[in-house]
C-alpha positions as protocol buffer text, in pm:
chain_id: "A"
residue {
  index: 1
  type: MET
  ca { x: 0 y: 0 z: 0 }
}
residue {
  index: 2
  type: THR
  ca { x: 273 y: 247 z: 93 }
}
residue {
  index: 3
  type: ASP
  ca { x: 446 y: 164 z: -237 }
}
residue {
  index: 4
  type: LEU
  ca { x: 126 y: 254 z: -423 }
}
residue {
  index: 5
  type: VAL
  ca { x: 113 y: 585 z: -238 }
}
residue {
  index: 6
  type: ALA
  ca { x: 474 y: 658 z: -338 }
}
residue {
  index: 7
  type: GLN
  ca { x: 389 y: 576 z: -701 }
}
residue {
  index: 8
  type: VAL
  ca { x: 90 y: 811 z: -694 }
}
residue {
  index: 9
  type: SER
  ca { x: 319 y: 1092 z: -579 }
}
residue {
  index: 10
  type: ARG
  ca { x: 574 y: 1013 z: -852 }
}
residue {
  index: 11
  type: HIS
  ca { x: 309 y: 1025 z: -1125 }
}
residue {
  index: 12
  type: LEU
  ca { x: 190 y: 1366 z: -1005 }
}
residue {
  index: 13
  type: HIS
  ca { x: 545 y: 1504 z: -998 }
}
residue {
  index: 14
  type: ARG
  ca { x: 609 y: 1365 z: -1346 }
}
residue {
  index: 15
  type: VAL
  ca { x: 313 y: 1548 z: -1498 }
}
residue {
  index: 16
  type: HIS
  ca { x: 402 y: 1869 z: -1312 }
}
residue {
  index: 17
  type: ALA
  ca { x: 760 y: 1854 z: -1442 }
}
residue {
  index: 18
  type: LEU
  ca { x: 640 y: 1800 z: -1800 }
}
residue {
  index: 19
  type: GLN
  ca { x: 397 y: 2091 z: -1772 }
}
residue {
  index: 20
  type: GLU
  ca { x: 679 y: 2316 z: -1652 }
}
residue {
  index: 21
  type: MET
  ca { x: 895 y: 2203 z: -1945 }
}
residue {
  index: 22
  type: ALA
  ca { x: 611 y: 2274 z: -2188 }
}
residue {
  index: 23
  type: THR
  ca { x: 554 y: 2618 z: -2037 }
}
residue {
  index: 24
  type: LYS
  ca { x: 924 y: 2713 z: -2055 }
}
residue {
  index: 25
  type: ALA
  ca { x: 945 y: 2588 z: -2413 }
}
residue {
  index: 26
  type: LYS
  ca { x: 624 y: 2783 z: -2499 }
}
residue {
  index: 27
  type: LEU
  ca { x: 467 y: 2455 z: -2604 }
}
residue {
  index: 28
  type: LEU
  ca { x: 177 y: 2440 z: -2357 }
}
residue {
  index: 29
  type: PRO
  ca { x: -87 y: 2570 z: -2604 }
}
residue {
  index: 30
  type: LEU
  ca { x: 33 y: 2317 z: -2862 }
}
residue {
  index: 31
  type: VAL
  ca { x: 23 y: 2029 z: -2611 }
}
residue {
  index: 32
  type: GLN
  ca { x: -332 y: 2131 z: -2519 }
}
residue {
  index: 33
  type: GLY
  ca { x: -418 y: 2149 z: -2889 }
}
residue {
  index: 34
  type: VAL
  ca { x: -292 y: 1794 z: -2935 }
}
residue {
  index: 35
  type: GLN
  ca { x: -508 y: 1685 z: -2642 }
}
residue {
  index: 36
  type: ARG
  ca { x: -817 y: 1862 z: -2781 }
}
residue {
  index: 37
  type: TRP
  ca { x: -773 y: 1696 z: -3121 }
}
residue {
  index: 38
  type: GLN
  ca { x: -717 y: 1357 z: -2955 }
}
residue {
  index: 39
  type: THR
  ca { x: -1040 y: 1403 z: -2760 }
}
residue {
  index: 40
  type: LEU
  ca { x: -1226 y: 1453 z: -3088 }
}
residue {
  index: 41
  type: ARG
  ca { x: -1045 y: 1155 z: -3239 }
}
residue {
  index: 42
  type: MET
  ca { x: -1136 y: 920 z: -2954 }
}
residue {
  index: 43
  type: GLN
  ca { x: -1498 y: 1033 z: -2960 }
}
residue {
  index: 44
  type: ALA
  ca { x: -1512 y: 961 z: -3334 }
}
residue {
  index: 45
  type: THR
  ca { x: -1329 y: 628 z: -3310 }
}
residue {
  index: 46
  type: HIS
  ca { x: -1558 y: 509 z: -3030 }
}
residue {
  index: 47
  type: GLU
  ca { x: -1876 y: 677 z: -3150 }
}
residue {
  index: 48
  type: GLY
  ca { x: -2080 y: 365 z: -3074 }
}
residue {
  index: 49
  type: HIS
  ca { x: -2004 y: 395 z: -2704 }
}
residue {
  index: 50
  type: ILE
  ca { x: -2070 y: 770 z: -2704 }
}
residue {
  index: 51
  type: ASN
  ca { x: -2419 y: 697 z: -2837 }
}
residue {
  index: 52
  type: ASP
  ca { x: -2487 y: 420 z: -2583 }
}
residue {
  index: 53
  type: PRO
  ca { x: -2612 y: 567 z: -2252 }
}
residue {
  index: 54
  type: ARG
  ca { x: -2473 y: 264 z: -2065 }
}
residue {
  index: 55
  type: THR
  ca { x: -2113 y: 313 z: -2182 }
}
residue {
  index: 56
  type: ALA
  ca { x: -2103 y: 687 z: -2265 }
}
residue {
  index: 57
  type: PRO
  ca { x: -2006 y: 793 z: -1908 }
}
residue {
  index: 58
  type: ALA
  ca { x: -1716 y: 544 z: -1896 }
}
residue {
  index: 59
  type: LEU
  ca { x: -1580 y: 658 z: -2232 }
}
residue {
  index: 60
  type: ALA
  ca { x: -1619 y: 1021 z: -2126 }
}
residue {
  index: 61
  type: PHE
  ca { x: -1424 y: 943 z: -1807 }
}
residue {
  index: 62
  type: PHE
  ca { x: -1133 y: 802 z: -2009 }
}
residue {
  index: 63
  type: VAL
  ca { x: -1136 y: 1079 z: -2267 }
}
residue {
  index: 64
  type: GLU
  ca { x: -1177 y: 1369 z: -2025 }
}
residue {
  index: 65
  type: GLN
  ca { x: -986 y: 1252 z: -1718 }
}
residue {
  index: 66
  type: ILE
  ca { x: -694 y: 1075 z: -1890 }
}
residue {
  index: 67
  type: TYR
  ca { x: -645 y: 1213 z: -2240 }
}
residue {
  index: 68
  type: GLY
  ca { x: -820 y: 1549 z: -2239 }
}
residue {
  index: 69
  type: PRO
  ca { x: -681 y: 1905 z: -2209 }
}
residue {
  index: 70
  type: GLN
  ca { x: -861 y: 1988 z: -1884 }
}
residue {
  index: 71
  type: ASP
  ca { x: -673 y: 2160 z: -1605 }
}
residue {
  index: 72
  type: PHE
  ca { x: -619 y: 1891 z: -1341 }
}
residue {
  index: 73
  type: SER
  ca { x: -408 y: 2109 z: -1110 }
}
residue {
  index: 74
  type: GLN
  ca { x: -676 y: 2123 z: -838 }
}
residue {
  index: 75
  type: ARG
  ca { x: -742 y: 1749 z: -851 }
}
residue {
  index: 76
  type: ASP
  ca { x: -369 y: 1674 z: -839 }
}
residue {
  index: 77
  type: ALA
  ca { x: -318 y: 1922 z: -554 }
}
residue {
  index: 78
  type: ASP
  ca { x: -599 y: 1750 z: -362 }
}
residue {
  index: 79
  type: ILE
  ca { x: -433 y: 1413 z: -412 }
}
residue {
  index: 80
  type: GLN
  ca { x: -92 y: 1547 z: -313 }
}
residue {
  index: 81
  type: ARG
  ca { x: -235 y: 1685 z: 11 }
}
residue {
  index: 82
  type: VAL
  ca { x: -376 y: 1350 z: 121 }
}
residue {
  index: 83
  type: VAL
  ca { x: -115 y: 1116 z: -32 }
}
residue {
  index: 84
  type: PRO
  ca { x: 57 y: 1032 z: 301 }
}
residue {
  index: 85
  type: LYS
  ca { x: -272 y: 917 z: 456 }
}
residue {
  index: 86
  type: MET
  ca { x: -439 y: 760 z: 153 }
}
residue {
  index: 87
  type: HIS
  ca { x: -371 y: 402 z: 252 }
}
residue {
  index: 88
  type: LYS
  ca { x: -551 y: 457 z: 585 }
}
residue {
  index: 89
  type: TYR
  ca { x: -897 y: 531 z: 443 }
}
residue {
  index: 90
  type: MET
  ca { x: -899 y: 404 z: 83 }
}
residue {
  index: 91
  type: PRO
  ca { x: -960 y: 36 z: -2 }
}
residue {
  index: 92
  type: SER
  ca { x: -650 y: -112 z: -163 }
}
residue {
  index: 93
  type: GLN
  ca { x: -831 y: -176 z: -493 }
}
residue {
  index: 94
  type: ALA
  ca { x: -959 y: 182 z: -507 }
}
residue {
  index: 95
  type: LEU
  ca { x: -607 y: 312 z: -445 }
}
residue {
  index: 96
  type: ARG
  ca { x: -474 y: 78 z: -712 }
}
residue {
  index: 97
  type: SER
  ca { x: -730 y: 219 z: -958 }
}
residue {
  index: 98
  type: LEU
  ca { x: -623 y: 574 z: -873 }
}
residue {
  index: 99
  type: GLU
  ca { x: -256 y: 483 z: -921 }
}
residue {
  index: 100
  type: SER
  ca { x: -335 y: 320 z: -1260 }
}
residue {
  index: 101
  type: ALA
  ca { x: -528 y: 625 z: -1378 }
}
residue {
  index: 102
  type: LEU
  ca { x: -252 y: 868 z: -1278 }
}
residue {
  index: 103
  type: ARG
  ca { x: 21 y: 647 z: -1430 }
}
residue {
  index: 104
  type: LEU
  ca { x: -170 y: 634 z: -1760 }
}
residue {
  index: 105
  type: HIS
  ca { x: -229 y: 1010 z: -1746 }
}
residue {
  index: 106
  type: ALA
  ca { x: 142 y: 1076 z: -1684 }
}
residue {
  index: 107
  type: LEU
  ca { x: 252 y: 857 z: -1976 }
}
residue {
  index: 108
  type: SER
  ca { x: -14 y: 1009 z: -2201 }
}
residue {
  index: 109
  type: TYR
  ca { x: 108 y: 1358 z: -2115 }
}
residue {
  index: 110
  type: GLU
  ca { x: 465 y: 1255 z: -2195 }
}
residue {
  index: 111
  type: LEU
  ca { x: 350 y: 1127 z: -2536 }
}
residue {
  index: 112
  type: ASP
  ca { x: 146 y: 1443 z: -2599 }
}
residue {
  index: 113
  type: TYR
  ca { x: 452 y: 1655 z: -2522 }
}
residue {
  index: 114
  type: ALA
  ca { x: 665 y: 1448 z: -2762 }
}
residue {
  index: 115
  type: LEU
  ca { x: 399 y: 1479 z: -3033 }
}
residue {
  index: 116
  type: ALA
  ca { x: 383 y: 1856 z: -2984 }
}
residue {
  index: 117
  type: LEU
  ca { x: 762 y: 1873 z: -3026 }
}
residue {
  index: 118
  type: ALA
  ca { x: 734 y: 1673 z: -3349 }
}
residue {
  index: 119
  type: LEU
  ca { x: 462 y: 1903 z: -3481 }
}
residue {
  index: 120
  type: LYS
  ca { x: 674 y: 2208 z: -3402 }
}
residue {
  index: 121
  type: SER
  ca { x: 977 y: 2050 z: -3571 }
}
residue {
  index: 122
  type: MET
  ca { x: 776 y: 1978 z: -3886 }
}
residue {
  index: 123
  type: ALA
  ca { x: 636 y: 2331 z: -3885 }
}
residue {
  index: 124
  type: GLN
  ca { x: 988 y: 2475 z: -3861 }
}
residue {
  index: 125
  type: VAL
  ca { x: 1094 y: 2272 z: -4165 }
}
residue {
  index: 126
  type: ALA
  ca { x: 788 y: 2391 z: -4356 }
}
residue {
  index: 127
  type: ASP
  ca { x: 862 y: 2746 z: -4247 }
}
residue {
  index: 128
  type: THR
  ca { x: 1177 y: 2742 z: -4460 }
}
residue {
  index: 129
  type: LEU
  ca { x: 951 y: 2709 z: -4763 }
}
residue {
  index: 130
  type: CYS
  ca { x: 677 y: 2952 z: -4668 }
}
residue {
  index: 131
  type: ALA
  ca { x: 597 y: 3190 z: -4385 }
}
residue {
  index: 132
  type: LYS
  ca { x: 380 y: 3017 z: -4124 }
}
residue {
  index: 133
  type: THR
  ca { x: 208 y: 3182 z: -3831 }
}
residue {
  index: 134
  type: SER
  ca { x: 36 y: 2874 z: -3687 }
}
residue {
  index: 135
  type: ILE
  ca { x: 62 y: 2498 z: -3651 }
}
residue {
  index: 136
  type: VAL
  ca { x: -230 y: 2298 z: -3788 }
}
residue {
  index: 137
  type: ILE
  ca { x: -335 y: 1974 z: -3622 }
}
residue {
  index: 138
  type: ASN
  ca { x: -539 y: 1743 z: -3843 }
}
residue {
  index: 139
  type: SER
  ca { x: -536 y: 1376 z: -3945 }
}
residue {
  index: 140
  type: GLN
  ca { x: -243 y: 1435 z: -4182 }
}
residue {
  index: 141
  type: THR
  ca { x: -13 y: 1633 z: -3951 }
}
residue {
  index: 142
  type: TYR
  ca { x: -107 y: 1422 z: -3649 }
}
residue {
  index: 143
  type: ALA
  ca { x: -23 y: 1096 z: -3831 }
}
residue {
  index: 144
  type: ALA
  ca { x: 308 y: 1240 z: -3956 }
}
residue {
  index: 145
  type: ALA
  ca { x: 409 y: 1360 z: -3606 }
}
residue {
  index: 146
  type: TYR
  ca { x: 296 y: 1029 z: -3456 }
}
residue {
  index: 147
  type: CYS
  ca { x: 523 y: 834 z: -3695 }
}
residue {
  index: 148
  type: LYS
  ca { x: 809 y: 1082 z: -3651 }
}
residue {
  index: 149
  type: ASP
  ca { x: 818 y: 1017 z: -3274 }
}
residue {
  index: 150
  type: ASN
  ca { x: 915 y: 652 z: -3336 }
}
residue {
  index: 151
  type: ASN
  ca { x: 805 y: 549 z: -2985 }
}
residue {
  index: 152
  type: ALA
  ca { x: 600 y: 237 z: -3058 }
}
residue {
  index: 153
  type: ASN
  ca { x: 715 y: 80 z: -2730 }
}
residue {
  index: 154
  type: LEU
  ca { x: 564 y: 366 z: -2527 }
}
residue {
  index: 155
  type: ARG
  ca { x: 244 y: 352 z: -2729 }
}
residue {
  index: 156
  type: GLN
  ca { x: 218 y: -20 z: -2656 }
}
residue {
  index: 157
  type: GLU
  ca { x: 277 y: 55 z: -2288 }
}
residue {
  index: 158
  type: GLN
  ca { x: -6 y: 308 z: -2305 }
}
residue {
  index: 159
  type: ILE
  ca { x: -237 y: 35 z: -2437 }
}
residue {
  index: 160
  type: SER
  ca { x: -124 y: -202 z: -2159 }
}
residue {
  index: 161
  type: LEU
  ca { x: -193 y: 63 z: -1895 }
}
residue {
  index: 162
  type: LEU
  ca { x: -538 y: 123 z: -2043 }
}
residue {
  index: 163
  type: ILE
  ca { x: -611 y: -249 z: -2003 }
}
residue {
  index: 164
  type: GLU
  ca { x: -478 y: -244 z: -1646 }
}
residue {
  index: 165
  type: LEU
  ca { x: -687 y: 60 z: -1554 }
}
residue {
  index: 166
  type: GLY
  ca { x: -1000 y: -102 z: -1694 }
}
residue {
  index: 167
  type: GLU
  ca { x: -939 y: -417 z: -1491 }
}
residue {
  index: 168
  type: ASN
  ca { x: -869 y: -221 z: -1173 }
}
residue {
  index: 169
  type: LEU
  ca { x: -1179 y: -7 z: -1211 }
}
residue {
  index: 170
  type: SER
  ca { x: -1394 y: -314 z: -1279 }
}
residue {
  index: 171
  type: GLN
  ca { x: -1264 y: -475 z: -960 }
}
residue {
  index: 172
  type: ALA
  ca { x: -1300 y: -155 z: -758 }
}
residue {
  index: 173
  type: VAL
  ca { x: -1669 y: -105 z: -842 }
}
residue {
  index: 174
  type: ALA
  ca { x: -1737 y: -463 z: -734 }
}
residue {
  index: 175
  type: ILE
  ca { x: -1614 y: -394 z: -378 }
}
residue {
  index: 176
  type: LYS
  ca { x: -1900 y: -398 z: -133 }
}
residue {
  index: 177
  type: GLY
  ca { x: -1958 y: -64 z: 36 }
}
residue {
  index: 178
  type: VAL
  ca { x: -1766 y: 157 z: -211 }
}
residue {
  index: 179
  type: ALA
  ca { x: -2082 y: 343 z: -316 }
}
residue {
  index: 180
  type: MET
  ca { x: -2172 y: 415 z: 46 }
}
residue {
  index: 181
  type: MET
  ca { x: -1814 y: 521 z: 127 }
}
residue {
  index: 182
  type: LEU
  ca { x: -1813 y: 769 z: -162 }
}
residue {
  index: 183
  type: SER
  ca { x: -2154 y: 901 z: -62 }
}
residue {
  index: 184
  type: LEU
  ca { x: -2058 y: 946 z: 304 }
}
residue {
  index: 185
  type: SER
  ca { x: -1728 y: 1111 z: 216 }
}
residue {
  index: 186
  type: LYS
  ca { x: -1882 y: 1377 z: -9 }
}
residue {
  index: 187
  type: HIS
  ca { x: -1947 y: 1631 z: 268 }
}
residue {
  index: 188
  type: PRO
  ca { x: -1614 y: 1576 z: 452 }
}
residue {
  index: 189
  type: ALA
  ca { x: -1432 y: 1610 z: 120 }
}
residue {
  index: 190
  type: ARG
  ca { x: -1604 y: 1944 z: 55 }
}
residue {
  index: 191
  type: MET
  ca { x: -1525 y: 2066 z: 406 }
}
residue {
  index: 192
  type: LYS
  ca { x: -1157 y: 1978 z: 363 }
}
residue {
  index: 193
  type: GLY
  ca { x: -1133 y: 2130 z: 15 }
}
residue {
  index: 194
  type: LEU
  ca { x: -1100 y: 1794 z: -161 }
}
residue {
  index: 195
  type: GLN
  ca { x: -1398 y: 1826 z: -395 }
}
residue {
  index: 196
  type: ALA
  ca { x: -1193 y: 1774 z: -712 }
}
residue {
  index: 197
  type: LEU
  ca { x: -1046 y: 1447 z: -586 }
}
residue {
  index: 198
  type: HIS
  ca { x: -1383 y: 1322 z: -466 }
}
residue {
  index: 199
  type: LEU
  ca { x: -1546 y: 1408 z: -799 }
}
residue {
  index: 200
  type: PHE
  ca { x: -1272 y: 1219 z: -987 }
}
residue {
  index: 201
  type: LEU
  ca { x: -1324 y: 905 z: -775 }
}
residue {
  index: 202
  type: HIS
  ca { x: -1703 y: 935 z: -782 }
}
residue {
  index: 203
  type: ASP
  ca { x: -1721 y: 984 z: -1160 }
}
residue {
  index: 204
  type: GLY
  ca { x: -1494 y: 686 z: -1226 }
}
residue {
  index: 205
  type: TYR
  ca { x: -1699 y: 462 z: -997 }
}
residue {
  index: 206
  type: LYS
  ca { x: -2035 y: 579 z: -1129 }
}
residue {
  index: 207
  type: ALA
  ca { x: -1927 y: 547 z: -1493 }
}
residue {
  index: 208
  type: PHE
  ca { x: -1803 y: 189 z: -1464 }
}
residue {
  index: 209
  type: LYS
  ca { x: -2091 y: 80 z: -1242 }
}
residue {
  index: 210
  type: LYS
  ca { x: -2333 y: 152 z: -1528 }
}
residue {
  index: 211
  type: ILE
  ca { x: -2160 y: -79 z: -1778 }
}
residue {
  index: 212
  type: PRO
  ca { x: -2341 y: -414 z: -1812 }
}
residue {
  index: 213
  type: ASN
  ca { x: -2025 y: -590 z: -1937 }
}
residue {
  index: 214
  type: SER
  ca { x: -1708 y: -398 z: -1857 }
}
residue {
  index: 215
  type: GLN
  ca { x: -1482 y: -665 z: -2010 }
}
residue {
  index: 216
  type: ARG
  ca { x: -1655 y: -639 z: -2348 }
}
residue {
  index: 217
  type: PHE
  ca { x: -1640 y: -259 z: -2328 }
}
residue {
  index: 218
  type: MET
  ca { x: -1266 y: -259 z: -2255 }
}
residue {
  index: 219
  type: ASP
  ca { x: -1194 y: -522 z: -2521 }
}
residue {
  index: 220
  type: ASP
  ca { x: -1364 y: -304 z: -2783 }
}
residue {
  index: 221
  type: ILE
  ca { x: -1181 y: 14 z: -2675 }
}
residue {
  index: 222
  type: VAL
  ca { x: -842 y: -159 z: -2657 }
}
residue {
  index: 223
  type: SER
  ca { x: -877 y: -344 z: -2990 }
}
residue {
  index: 224
  type: LYS
  ca { x: -954 y: -21 z: -3178 }
}
residue {
  index: 225
  type: GLU
  ca { x: -675 y: 173 z: -3008 }
}
residue {
  index: 226
  type: ALA
  ca { x: -425 y: -112 z: -3067 }
}
residue {
  index: 227
  type: ARG
  ca { x: -525 y: -128 z: -3433 }
}
residue {
  index: 228
  type: LEU
  ca { x: -454 y: 244 z: -3474 }
}
residue {
  index: 229
  type: VAL
  ca { x: -110 y: 207 z: -3314 }
}
residue {
  index: 230
  type: ALA
  ca { x: -26 y: -93 z: -3534 }
}
residue {
  index: 231
  type: ILE
  ca { x: -126 y: 85 z: -3856 }
}
residue {
  index: 232
  type: LEU
  ca { x: 41 y: 416 z: -3769 }
}
residue {
  index: 233
  type: PHE
  ca { x: 371 y: 244 z: -3693 }
}
residue {
  index: 234
  type: ASN
  ca { x: 353 y: 13 z: -3993 }
}
residue {
  index: 235
  type: LYS
  ca { x: 669 y: 78 z: -4198 }
}
residue {
  index: 236
  type: GLN
  ca { x: 487 y: 105 z: -4530 }
}
residue {
  index: 237
  type: PHE
  ca { x: 231 y: 343 z: -4384 }
}
residue {
  index: 238
  type: SER
  ca { x: 503 y: 560 z: -4228 }
}
residue {
  index: 239
  type: GLU
  ca { x: 686 y: 590 z: -4560 }
}
residue {
  index: 240
  type: GLN
  ca { x: 362 y: 689 z: -4734 }
}
residue {
  index: 241
  type: VAL
  ca { x: 287 y: 946 z: -4465 }
}
residue {
  index: 242
  type: PHE
  ca { x: 615 y: 1128 z: -4516 }
}
residue {
  index: 243
  type: SER
  ca { x: 578 y: 1116 z: -4895 }
}
residue {
  index: 244
  type: GLN
  ca { x: 215 y: 1231 z: -4846 }
}
residue {
  index: 245
  type: GLN
  ca { x: 100 y: 955 z: -5083 }
}
residue {
  index: 246
  type: VAL
  ca { x: -121 y: 805 z: -4818 }
}
residue {
  index: 247
  type: PHE
  ca { x: -353 y: 1102 z: -4811 }
}
residue {
  index: 248
  type: SER
  ca { x: -436 y: 1077 z: -5179 }
}
residue {
  index: 249
  type: GLN
  ca { x: -574 y: 728 z: -5118 }
}
residue {
  index: 250
  type: GLN
  ca { x: -914 y: 746 z: -4957 }
}
residue {
  index: 251
  type: GLY
  ca { x: -958 y: 515 z: -4661 }
}
residue {
  index: 252
  type: ILE
  ca { x: -587 y: 444 z: -4603 }
}
residue {
  index: 253
  type: ASN
  ca { x: -537 y: 684 z: -4313 }
}
residue {
  index: 254
  type: PRO
  ca { x: -692 y: 515 z: -4006 }
}
residue {
  index: 255
  type: LEU
  ca { x: -750 y: 849 z: -3834 }
}
residue {
  index: 256
  type: PRO
  ca { x: -1100 y: 998 z: -3876 }
}
residue {
  index: 257
  type: CYS
  ca { x: -1148 y: 1314 z: -4079 }
}
residue {
  index: 258
  type: LEU
  ca { x: -1199 y: 1583 z: -3815 }
}
residue {
  index: 259
  type: PRO
  ca { x: -1194 y: 1963 z: -3802 }
}
residue {
  index: 260
  type: SER
  ca { x: -842 y: 2106 z: -3790 }
}
residue {
  index: 261
  type: ILE
  ca { x: -713 y: 2283 z: -3481 }
}
residue {
  index: 262
  type: GLU
  ca { x: -482 y: 2579 z: -3537 }
}
residue {
  index: 263
  type: ILE
  ca { x: -232 y: 2686 z: -3274 }
}
residue {
  index: 264
  type: PRO
  ca { x: -46 y: 3019 z: -3319 }
}
residue {
  index: 265
  type: ILE
  ca { x: 332 y: 2981 z: -3328 }
}
residue {
  index: 266
  type: GLU
  ca { x: 512 y: 3148 z: -3040 }
}
residue {
  index: 267
  type: ALA
  ca { x: 862 y: 3281 z: -3104 }
}
């Protein structure tokens, strides 16, 4: 248990350090742009679950709490405040779920930062050919930056962590008394200024409790995400991306056609 608490603290510090790096490098708006576009991508890829009232909350939890551009500083500050005492009042499975979620969020932020760097690098190369005042994120530029990162091992780890989080959440919601514990702790959490943390735990529990078959839900999410990773890192696909041939062939790019997001370039 104490090891889990230490891991929770490390994940929070990792994200904070990456955010500071992004701020100093003037990349924070671009990282957030990547996260906004990824949110749209995941909603499009898993549209079936978005349209199913039984699974929509669980998908929203993943998209918003793990991959989205929301400001989690208050939630993370809440967690940091109670980290030393977490093991005293949280069931081990609930703490394990929290650790899994924060570990996945930290790795996802690291990958978002790397992708933002790749987008900026590509924009700087393009800038030698024409004056550019913004960086455009769309299916073409995202795929190119994704391939440029060449971090398939980390992307596979991200998939593995997604599986682990799903399993931990499924086990956590099955624990007898969790619903009552969350209900009883709502007022104390508000009194102690821990609303953001309580809301995070409550939303995760409530979302997964509604799913009739969490294993089938996770299998579907993971299979689609793993397929995207496999295609994007396929050697032939990567070569076509950089030659831009792939985008002249309808249906080859596995990423959905979504509105572009433009981020102004900071000097």
